[in-house]
PDB file of C-alpha atoms and ligand atoms in Angstrom:
ATOM      1  CA  MET A 112       0.000   0.000   0.000  1.00  0.00           C
ATOM      2  CA  GLU A 113       1.178   3.557  -0.724  1.00  0.00           C
ATOM      3  CA  LYS A 114       2.336   5.553   2.265  1.00  0.00           C
ATOM      4  CA  ILE A 115      -0.208   8.274   1.518  1.00  0.00           C
ATOM      5  CA  SER A 116      -3.412   8.169  -0.527  1.00  0.00           C
ATOM      6  CA  ILE A 117      -5.053  11.228  -2.015  1.00  0.00           C
ATOM      7  CA  ILE A 118      -8.755  10.682  -2.569  1.00  0.00           C
ATOM      8  CA  SER A 119     -10.722  13.051  -4.789  1.00  0.00           C
ATOM      9  CA  ALA A 120     -14.227  12.705  -3.391  1.00  0.00           C
ATOM     10  CA  ARG A 121     -17.310  14.584  -4.530  1.00  0.00           C
ATOM     11  CA  ASP A 122     -17.167  16.912  -1.516  1.00  0.00           C
ATOM     12  CA  GLY A 123     -13.416  17.594  -1.707  1.00  0.00           C
ATOM     13  CA  ILE A 124      -9.928  16.165  -1.592  1.00  0.00           C
ATOM     14  CA  ARG A 125      -9.019  13.924   1.311  1.00  0.00           C
ATOM     15  CA  ILE A 126      -5.556  12.859   2.501  1.00  0.00           C
ATOM     16  CA  ILE A 127      -5.165   9.443   4.078  1.00  0.00           C
ATOM     17  CA  VAL A 128      -1.842   8.632   5.714  1.00  0.00           C
ATOM     18  CA  ASN A 129      -1.314   4.861   5.672  1.00  0.00           C
ATOM     19  CA  ASP A 130       2.172   4.769   7.144  1.00  0.00           C
ATOM     20  CA  GLU A 131       2.973   6.533  10.390  1.00  0.00           C
ATOM     21  CA  LYS A 132       6.616   6.841   9.308  1.00  0.00           C
ATOM     22  CA  ALA A 133       5.645   8.929   6.250  1.00  0.00           C
ATOM     23  CA  SER A 134       7.527  12.182   5.701  1.00  0.00           C
ATOM     24  CA  VAL A 135       6.627  15.544   4.191  1.00  0.00           C
ATOM     25  CA  GLU A 136       8.433  14.338   1.039  1.00  0.00           C
ATOM     26  CA  ASP A 137       6.017  11.387   0.836  1.00  0.00           C
ATOM     27  CA  LEU A 138       3.104  13.790   1.086  1.00  0.00           C
ATOM     28  CA  LEU A 139       4.564  15.949  -1.699  1.00  0.00           C
ATOM     29  CA  THR A 140       4.995  12.899  -3.925  1.00  0.00           C
ATOM     30  CA  ALA A 141       1.380  11.887  -3.368  1.00  0.00           C
ATOM     31  CA  TRP A 142       0.087  15.442  -3.824  1.00  0.00           C
ATOM     32  CA  GLN A 143       2.002  16.400  -6.990  1.00  0.00           C
ATOM     33  CA  PRO A 144      -0.288  14.603  -9.510  1.00  0.00           C
ATOM     34  CA  LEU A 145      -3.104  17.012  -8.596  1.00  0.00           C
ATOM     35  CA  CYS A 146      -1.266  19.747 -10.514  1.00  0.00           C
ATOM     36  CA  ASP A 147      -1.599  17.727 -13.721  1.00  0.00           C
ATOM     37  CA  ASP A 148      -5.061  16.413 -12.915  1.00  0.00           C
ATOM     38  CA  GLU A 149      -7.740  17.282 -15.459  1.00  0.00           C
ATOM     39  CA  VAL A 150     -10.651  15.622 -13.668  1.00  0.00           C
ATOM     40  CA  ILE A 151     -10.979  17.376 -10.307  1.00  0.00           C
ATOM     41  CA  HIS A 152     -12.787  20.714 -10.190  1.00  0.00           C
ATOM     42  CA  LYS A 153     -10.279  23.605 -10.116  1.00  0.00           C
ATOM     43  CA  GLN A 154     -11.923  26.939  -9.539  1.00  0.00           C
ATOM     44  CA  TYR A 155      -9.647  29.010 -11.788  1.00  0.00           C
ATOM     45  CA  ALA A 156      -8.633  26.462 -14.427  1.00  0.00           C
ATOM     46  CA  GLU A 157     -10.016  26.904 -17.923  1.00  0.00           C
ATOM     47  CA  GLY A 158     -13.309  25.013 -18.019  1.00  0.00           C
ATOM     48  CA  ASN A 159     -12.619  24.068 -14.358  1.00  0.00           C
ATOM     49  CA  HIS A 160     -10.886  20.840 -15.399  1.00  0.00           C
ATOM     50  CA  LYS A 161      -7.361  21.456 -16.665  1.00  0.00           C
ATOM     51  CA  ALA A 162      -3.778  20.850 -15.634  1.00  0.00           C
ATOM     52  CA  CYS A 163      -2.141  23.800 -13.864  1.00  0.00           C
ATOM     53  CA  GLN A 164       0.454  24.176 -16.607  1.00  0.00           C
ATOM     54  CA  GLY A 165      -0.849  26.745 -19.089  1.00  0.00           C
ATOM     55  CA  CYS A 166      -3.423  28.136 -16.638  1.00  0.00           C
ATOM     56  CA  LYS A 167      -4.327  31.681 -17.715  1.00  0.00           C
ATOM     57  CA  VAL A 168      -5.193  32.857 -14.197  1.00  0.00           C
ATOM     58  CA  ASN A 169      -1.946  31.356 -12.865  1.00  0.00           C
ATOM     59  CA  CYS A 170      -1.770  31.870  -9.098  1.00  0.00           C
ATOM     60  CA  CYS A 171       2.005  32.537  -9.416  1.00  0.00           C
ATOM     61  CA  LYS A 172       1.179  35.994 -10.769  1.00  0.00           C
ATOM     62  CA  THR A 173      -0.226  37.118  -7.438  1.00  0.00           C
ATOM     63  CA  ALA A 174       1.230  34.730  -4.831  1.00  0.00           C
ATOM     64  CA  PHE A 175       2.232  36.323  -1.506  1.00  0.00           C
ATOM     65  CA  LEU A 176       4.965  33.923  -0.593  1.00  0.00           C
ATOM     66  CA  ILE A 177       7.244  33.419   2.379  1.00  0.00           C
ATOM     67  CA  PRO A 178       9.072  30.220   1.365  1.00  0.00           C
ATOM     68  CA  ASP A 179       9.565  27.544   3.985  1.00  0.00           C
ATOM     69  CA  LEU A 180      13.062  27.109   5.346  1.00  0.00           C
ATOM     70  CA  VAL A 181      13.831  23.918   3.403  1.00  0.00           C
ATOM     71  CA  ALA A 182      13.002  25.764   0.164  1.00  0.00           C
ATOM     72  CA  LEU A 183      15.266  28.640   1.193  1.00  0.00           C
ATOM     73  CA  LYS A 184      18.109  26.197   1.920  1.00  0.00           C
ATOM     74  CA  LYS A 185      17.564  24.548  -1.472  1.00  0.00           C
ATOM     75  CA  LEU A 186      17.568  27.948  -3.165  1.00  0.00           C
ATOM     76  CA  SER A 187      20.873  28.844  -1.543  1.00  0.00           C
ATOM     77  CA  ARG A 188      22.433  25.475  -2.450  1.00  0.00           C
ATOM     78  CA  GLY A 189      21.001  25.432  -5.967  1.00  0.00           C
ATOM     79  CA  THR A 190      22.175  28.919  -6.862  1.00  0.00           C
ATOM     80  CA  ASP A 191      25.464  28.818  -4.944  1.00  0.00           C
ATOM     81  CA  LEU A 192      24.472  32.052  -3.262  1.00  0.00           C
ATOM     82  CA  THR A 193      24.740  32.833   0.430  1.00  0.00           C
ATOM     83  CA  TYR A 194      21.493  33.392   2.290  1.00  0.00           C
ATOM     84  CA  GLN A 195      22.231  37.109   2.309  1.00  0.00           C
ATOM     85  CA  GLU A 196      22.760  37.096  -1.464  1.00  0.00           C
ATOM     86  CA  CYS A 197      19.567  35.075  -2.014  1.00  0.00           C
ATOM     87  CA  VAL A 198      17.602  37.535   0.054  1.00  0.00           C
ATOM     88  CA  LYS A 199      19.030  40.458  -1.888  1.00  0.00           C
ATOM     89  CA  ARG A 200      18.335  38.921  -5.293  1.00  0.00           C
ATOM     90  CA  TYR A 201      14.979  37.230  -4.828  1.00  0.00           C
ATOM     91  CA  PHE A 202      13.188  38.916  -1.928  1.00  0.00           C
ATOM     92  CA  ASP A 203      11.070  42.026  -1.818  1.00  0.00           C
ATOM     93  CA  GLU A 204      13.085  44.935  -0.441  1.00  0.00           C
ATOM     94  CA  ASN A 205      10.110  46.826   0.939  1.00  0.00           C
ATOM     95  CA  GLU A 206       8.735  43.775   2.696  1.00  0.00           C
ATOM     96  CA  LEU A 207      12.184  43.118   4.192  1.00  0.00           C
ATOM     97  CA  LYS A 208      12.151  46.631   5.596  1.00  0.00           C
ATOM     98  CA  LEU A 209       8.770  45.811   7.073  1.00  0.00           C
ATOM     99  CA  GLY A 210      10.303  42.697   8.600  1.00  0.00           C
ATOM    100  CA  LEU A 211       8.867  39.997   6.340  1.00  0.00           C
ATOM    101  CA  VAL A 212      10.894  37.617   4.135  1.00  0.00           C
ATOM    102  CA  ARG A 213       8.539  37.671   1.164  1.00  0.00           C
ATOM    103  CA  LEU A 214       9.659  36.750  -2.354  1.00  0.00           C
ATOM    104  CA  LYS A 215       9.513  39.443  -5.023  1.00  0.00           C
ATOM    105  CA  SER A 216       6.053  39.083  -6.467  1.00  0.00           C
ATOM    106  CA  ASN A 217       3.351  40.293  -8.846  1.00  0.00           C
ATOM    107  CA  PRO A 218       4.435  38.246 -10.682  1.00  0.00           C
ATOM    108  CA  CYS A 219       6.625  35.915  -8.634  1.00  0.00           C
ATOM    109  CA  VAL A 220      10.336  36.453  -9.294  1.00  0.00           C
ATOM    110  CA  PHE A 221      10.634  32.834 -10.473  1.00  0.00           C
ATOM    111  CA  LEU A 222       7.881  33.024 -13.054  1.00  0.00           C
ATOM    112  CA  LYS A 223       9.411  33.044 -16.558  1.00  0.00           C
ATOM    113  CA  ASN A 224       7.264  32.756 -19.703  1.00  0.00           C
ATOM    114  CA  ASN A 225       4.345  31.781 -17.477  1.00  0.00           C
ATOM    115  CA  LEU A 226       6.272  28.823 -16.024  1.00  0.00           C
ATOM    116  CA  CYS A 227       8.026  28.412 -12.689  1.00  0.00           C
ATOM    117  CA  SER A 228      11.797  28.432 -13.242  1.00  0.00           C
ATOM    118  CA  PHE A 229      12.270  26.986  -9.752  1.00  0.00           C
ATOM    119  CA  TYR A 230       9.631  24.270 -10.090  1.00  0.00           C
ATOM    120  CA  ASP A 231      11.438  21.251  -8.632  1.00  0.00           C
ATOM    121  CA  GLN A 232      12.635  23.256  -5.649  1.00  0.00           C
ATOM    122  CA  ARG A 233       9.581  25.452  -5.144  1.00  0.00           C
ATOM    123  CA  ALA A 234       8.248  26.143  -1.678  1.00  0.00           C
ATOM    124  CA  LEU A 235       5.606  24.146   0.167  1.00  0.00           C
ATOM    125  CA  MET A 236       3.069  26.939  -0.196  1.00  0.00           C
ATOM    126  CA  CYS A 237       3.423  26.635  -3.976  1.00  0.00           C
ATOM    127  CA  ARG A 238       3.332  22.856  -3.961  1.00  0.00           C
ATOM    128  CA  PHE A 239       0.300  22.545  -1.746  1.00  0.00           C
ATOM    129  CA  TYR A 240      -1.826  25.322  -3.213  1.00  0.00           C
ATOM    130  CA  ILE A 241      -4.553  24.132  -5.518  1.00  0.00           C
ATOM    131  CA  CYS A 242      -7.751  25.992  -6.281  1.00  0.00           C
ATOM    132  CA  ALA A 243      -9.915  22.983  -5.457  1.00  0.00           C
ATOM    133  CA  ASP A 244     -12.038  22.088  -2.428  1.00  0.00           C
ATOM    134  CA  LEU A 245     -10.151  20.307   0.335  1.00  0.00           C
ATOM    135  CA  LEU A 246     -11.758  18.500   3.215  1.00  0.00           C
ATOM    136  CA  GLY A 247     -11.133  20.038   6.623  1.00  0.00           C
ATOM    137  CA  ASP A 248      -8.367  17.774   7.879  1.00  0.00           C
ATOM    138  CA  ALA A 249      -6.506  17.925   4.560  1.00  0.00           C
ATOM    139  CA  GLU A 250      -6.584  21.709   4.531  1.00  0.00           C
ATOM    140  CA  GLN A 251      -5.482  21.926   8.152  1.00  0.00           C
ATOM    141  CA  LEU A 252      -2.620  19.472   7.581  1.00  0.00           C
ATOM    142  CA  LEU A 253      -1.245  21.286   4.520  1.00  0.00           C
ATOM    143  CA  TYR A 254      -1.778  24.686   6.095  1.00  0.00           C
ATOM    144  CA  SER A 255       0.040  23.829   9.322  1.00  0.00           C
ATOM    145  CA  ILE A 256       3.042  22.266   7.536  1.00  0.00           C
ATOM    146  CA  ALA A 257       3.426  25.187   5.124  1.00  0.00           C
ATOM    147  CA  TRP A 258       2.978  27.844   7.799  1.00  0.00           C
ATOM    148  CA  ILE A 259       5.337  26.228  10.252  1.00  0.00           C
ATOM    149  CA  GLY A 260       7.898  26.013   7.420  1.00  0.00           C
ATOM    150  CA  SER A 261       7.439  29.705   6.632  1.00  0.00           C
ATOM    151  CA  THR A 262       7.664  30.596  10.305  1.00  0.00           C
ATOM    152  CA  ALA A 263      10.996  28.737  10.394  1.00  0.00           C
ATOM    153  CA  THR A 264      12.236  30.947   7.530  1.00  0.00           C
ATOM    154  CA  GLN A 265      11.126  34.060   9.348  1.00  0.00           C
ATOM    155  CA  LEU A 266      12.883  33.015  12.578  1.00  0.00           C
ATOM    156  CA  PHE A 267      15.984  31.919  10.652  1.00  0.00           C
ATOM    157  CA  ALA A 268      16.091  35.335   8.957  1.00  0.00           C
ATOM    158  CA  GLU A 269      15.731  37.120  12.283  1.00  0.00           C
ATOM    159  CA  GLU A 270      18.423  34.987  13.955  1.00  0.00           C
ATOM    160  CA  ASN A 271      20.894  35.264  11.067  1.00  0.00           C
ATOM    161  CA  GLY A 272      20.640  38.967  10.366  1.00  0.00           C
ATOM    162  CA  LEU A 273      18.913  38.572   6.996  1.00  0.00           C
ATOM    163  CA  LEU A 274      16.495  41.379   7.740  1.00  0.00           C
ATOM    164  CA  PRO A 275      17.536  45.041   7.749  1.00  0.00           C
ATOM    165  CA  GLU A 276      18.497  46.222  11.205  1.00  0.00           C
ATOM    166  CA  ARG A 277      15.617  48.571  11.548  1.00  0.00           C
ATOM    167  CA  SER A 278      12.918  46.408  10.074  1.00  0.00           C
ATOM    168  CA  GLY A 279       9.554  46.748  11.719  1.00  0.00           C
ATOM    169  CA  GLN A 280       6.140  45.221  11.509  1.00  0.00           C
ATOM    170  CA  GLY A 281       4.279  46.178   8.364  1.00  0.00           C
ATOM    171  CA  SER A 282       0.932  47.861   8.381  1.00  0.00           C
ATOM    172  CA  GLY A 283      -0.774  46.413   5.277  1.00  0.00           C
ATOM    173  CA  SER A 284      -3.565  43.891   5.728  1.00  0.00           C
ATOM    174  CA  PHE A 285      -1.524  41.035   4.216  1.00  0.00           C
ATOM    175  CA  GLU A 286       1.445  41.873   6.410  1.00  0.00           C
ATOM    176  CA  ARG A 287      -0.734  41.932   9.522  1.00  0.00           C
ATOM    177  CA  LEU A 288      -2.232  38.595   8.540  1.00  0.00           C
ATOM    178  CA  PHE A 289       1.210  37.073   7.953  1.00  0.00           C
ATOM    179  CA  TYR A 290       2.621  38.449  11.198  1.00  0.00           C
ATOM    180  CA  GLY A 291      -0.341  37.045  13.075  1.00  0.00           C
ATOM    181  CA  LEU A 292       0.205  33.586  11.611  1.00  0.00           C
ATOM    182  CA  ILE A 293       3.949  33.670  12.207  1.00  0.00           C
ATOM    183  CA  ASN A 294       3.439  34.766  15.780  1.00  0.00           C
ATOM    184  CA  ASP A 295       0.907  31.964  16.286  1.00  0.00           C
ATOM    185  CA  TYR A 296       3.548  29.397  15.286  1.00  0.00           C
ATOM    186  CA  ARG A 297       6.679  31.125  16.594  1.00  0.00           C
ATOM    187  CA  ASN A 298       6.970  28.920  19.697  1.00  0.00           C
ATOM    188  CA  ASP A 299       5.697  25.754  18.079  1.00  0.00           C
ATOM    189  CA  PRO A 300       8.287  22.966  18.621  1.00  0.00           C
ATOM    190  CA  ARG A 301       7.715  21.726  15.040  1.00  0.00           C
ATOM    191  CA  VAL A 302       9.534  24.815  13.736  1.00  0.00           C
ATOM    192  CA  ARG A 303      12.741  23.047  14.794  1.00  0.00           C
ATOM    193  CA  LEU A 304      12.016  20.235  12.337  1.00  0.00           C
ATOM    194  CA  PHE A 305      12.496  22.752   9.529  1.00  0.00           C
ATOM    195  CA  MET A 306      15.503  24.343  11.204  1.00  0.00           C
ATOM    196  CA  GLU A 307      17.279  20.982  11.319  1.00  0.00           C
ATOM    197  CA  ALA A 308      16.199  19.519   7.951  1.00  0.00           C
ATOM    198  CA  ASP A 309      17.902  19.936   4.587  1.00  0.00           C
ATOM    199  CA  ASP A 310      15.185  18.089   2.732  1.00  0.00           C
ATOM    200  CA  TYR A 311      11.510  17.289   3.132  1.00  0.00           C
ATOM    201  CA  GLY A 312      12.370  13.620   3.526  1.00  0.00           C
ATOM    202  CA  ASN A 313      13.937  14.513   6.897  1.00  0.00           C
ATOM    203  CA  ILE A 314      10.681  15.961   8.239  1.00  0.00           C
ATOM    204  CA  PRO A 315       8.268  13.390   9.687  1.00  0.00           C
ATOM    205  CA  LEU A 316       4.569  13.878   9.092  1.00  0.00           C
ATOM    206  CA  LYS A 317       3.485  12.398  12.402  1.00  0.00           C
ATOM    207  CA  PRO A 318       3.879  15.568  14.535  1.00  0.00           C
ATOM    208  CA  PHE A 319       1.576  17.388  12.117  1.00  0.00           C
ATOM    209  CA  LEU A 320      -1.041  14.650  12.237  1.00  0.00           C
ATOM    210  CA  GLU A 321      -1.221  14.640  15.996  1.00  0.00           C
ATOM    211  CA  THR A 322      -2.819  18.081  16.152  1.00  0.00           C
ATOM    212  CA  LEU A 323      -5.571  17.410  13.609  1.00  0.00           C
TER     213      LEU A 323
HETATM  214  S1  LIG B 539      -3.912  26.131  -8.767  1.00  0.00           S
HETATM  215 FE1  LIG B 539      -3.165  27.999  -9.779  1.00  0.00          FE
HETATM  216  S2  LIG B 539      -2.265  27.313 -11.726  1.00  0.00           S
HETATM  217 FE2  LIG B 539      -3.571  25.624 -10.931  1.00  0.00          FE
HETATM  218  S3  LIG B 539      -5.564  25.952 -11.917  1.00  0.00           S
HETATM  219 FE3  LIG B 539      -5.626  27.000  -9.936  1.00  0.00          FE
HETATM  220  S4  LIG B 539      -5.020  29.140 -10.367  1.00  0.00           S
HETATM  221 FE4  LIG B 539      -4.423  27.875 -12.128  1.00  0.00          FE
HETATM  222  S1  LIG B 540       8.143  29.864  -6.818  1.00  0.00           S
HETATM  223 FE1  LIG B 540       7.325  29.034  -8.731  1.00  0.00          FE
HETATM  224  S2  LIG B 540       5.434  27.962  -8.151  1.00  0.00           S
HETATM  225 FE2  LIG B 540       5.961  29.348  -6.463  1.00  0.00          FE
HETATM  226  S3  LIG B 540       4.818  31.256  -6.859  1.00  0.00           S
HETATM  227 FE3  LIG B 540       6.883  31.467  -7.759  1.00  0.00          FE
HETATM  228  S4  LIG B 540       6.673  30.842  -9.903  1.00  0.00           S
HETATM  229 FE4  LIG B 540       4.891  30.060  -8.764  1.00  0.00          FE
END
């Protein structure tokens, strides 16, 4: 039996974890086919049933993205840039001044010719987002993993001097929302899983299932 099953039911997508030793990487492997799926109902896809590739709405054009810490580590390794250099090249200067490690966006800095140029290394928020209905537990599971990963990036940036010295909390509605979420997870012990991992295969799924 597969470690994780993704079930597309009439009322939404369900995630069933069959192996308690499954990792976040296993979840990503099981989840990825949804991007190419042409059967499930996708709210913004042409005709509501199309693969994400070629989507005219393309959520990458407007994504507000704080990548999780594993994605940031992969970006640094993949580009041979230091964290400081990555932040300078790929992150939004104004948001950094406001204290948030948000990628350059509108459109996303990695979007080239309507395709993600960072696809295999893209962040959890990108990998998990799909404009389809998810059942409650599935949404909560994906949401908590992605947000804890992003919180790890934020804390890593604060601890390693990646934010400007005088950065402060932003005042826009998105910034307030993001700060609120980061502060909710700031003391969550699962943040350490992202601090210590170099890959998603090193992050067990079990601690995220226990709070569902
Ligand atoms: S998830 Fe994004 S790319 Fe895929 S169909 Fe929806 S809006 Fe388009
Ligand atoms: S990193 Fe790639 S998948 Fe994520 S928002 Fe940017 S272009 Fe889209």
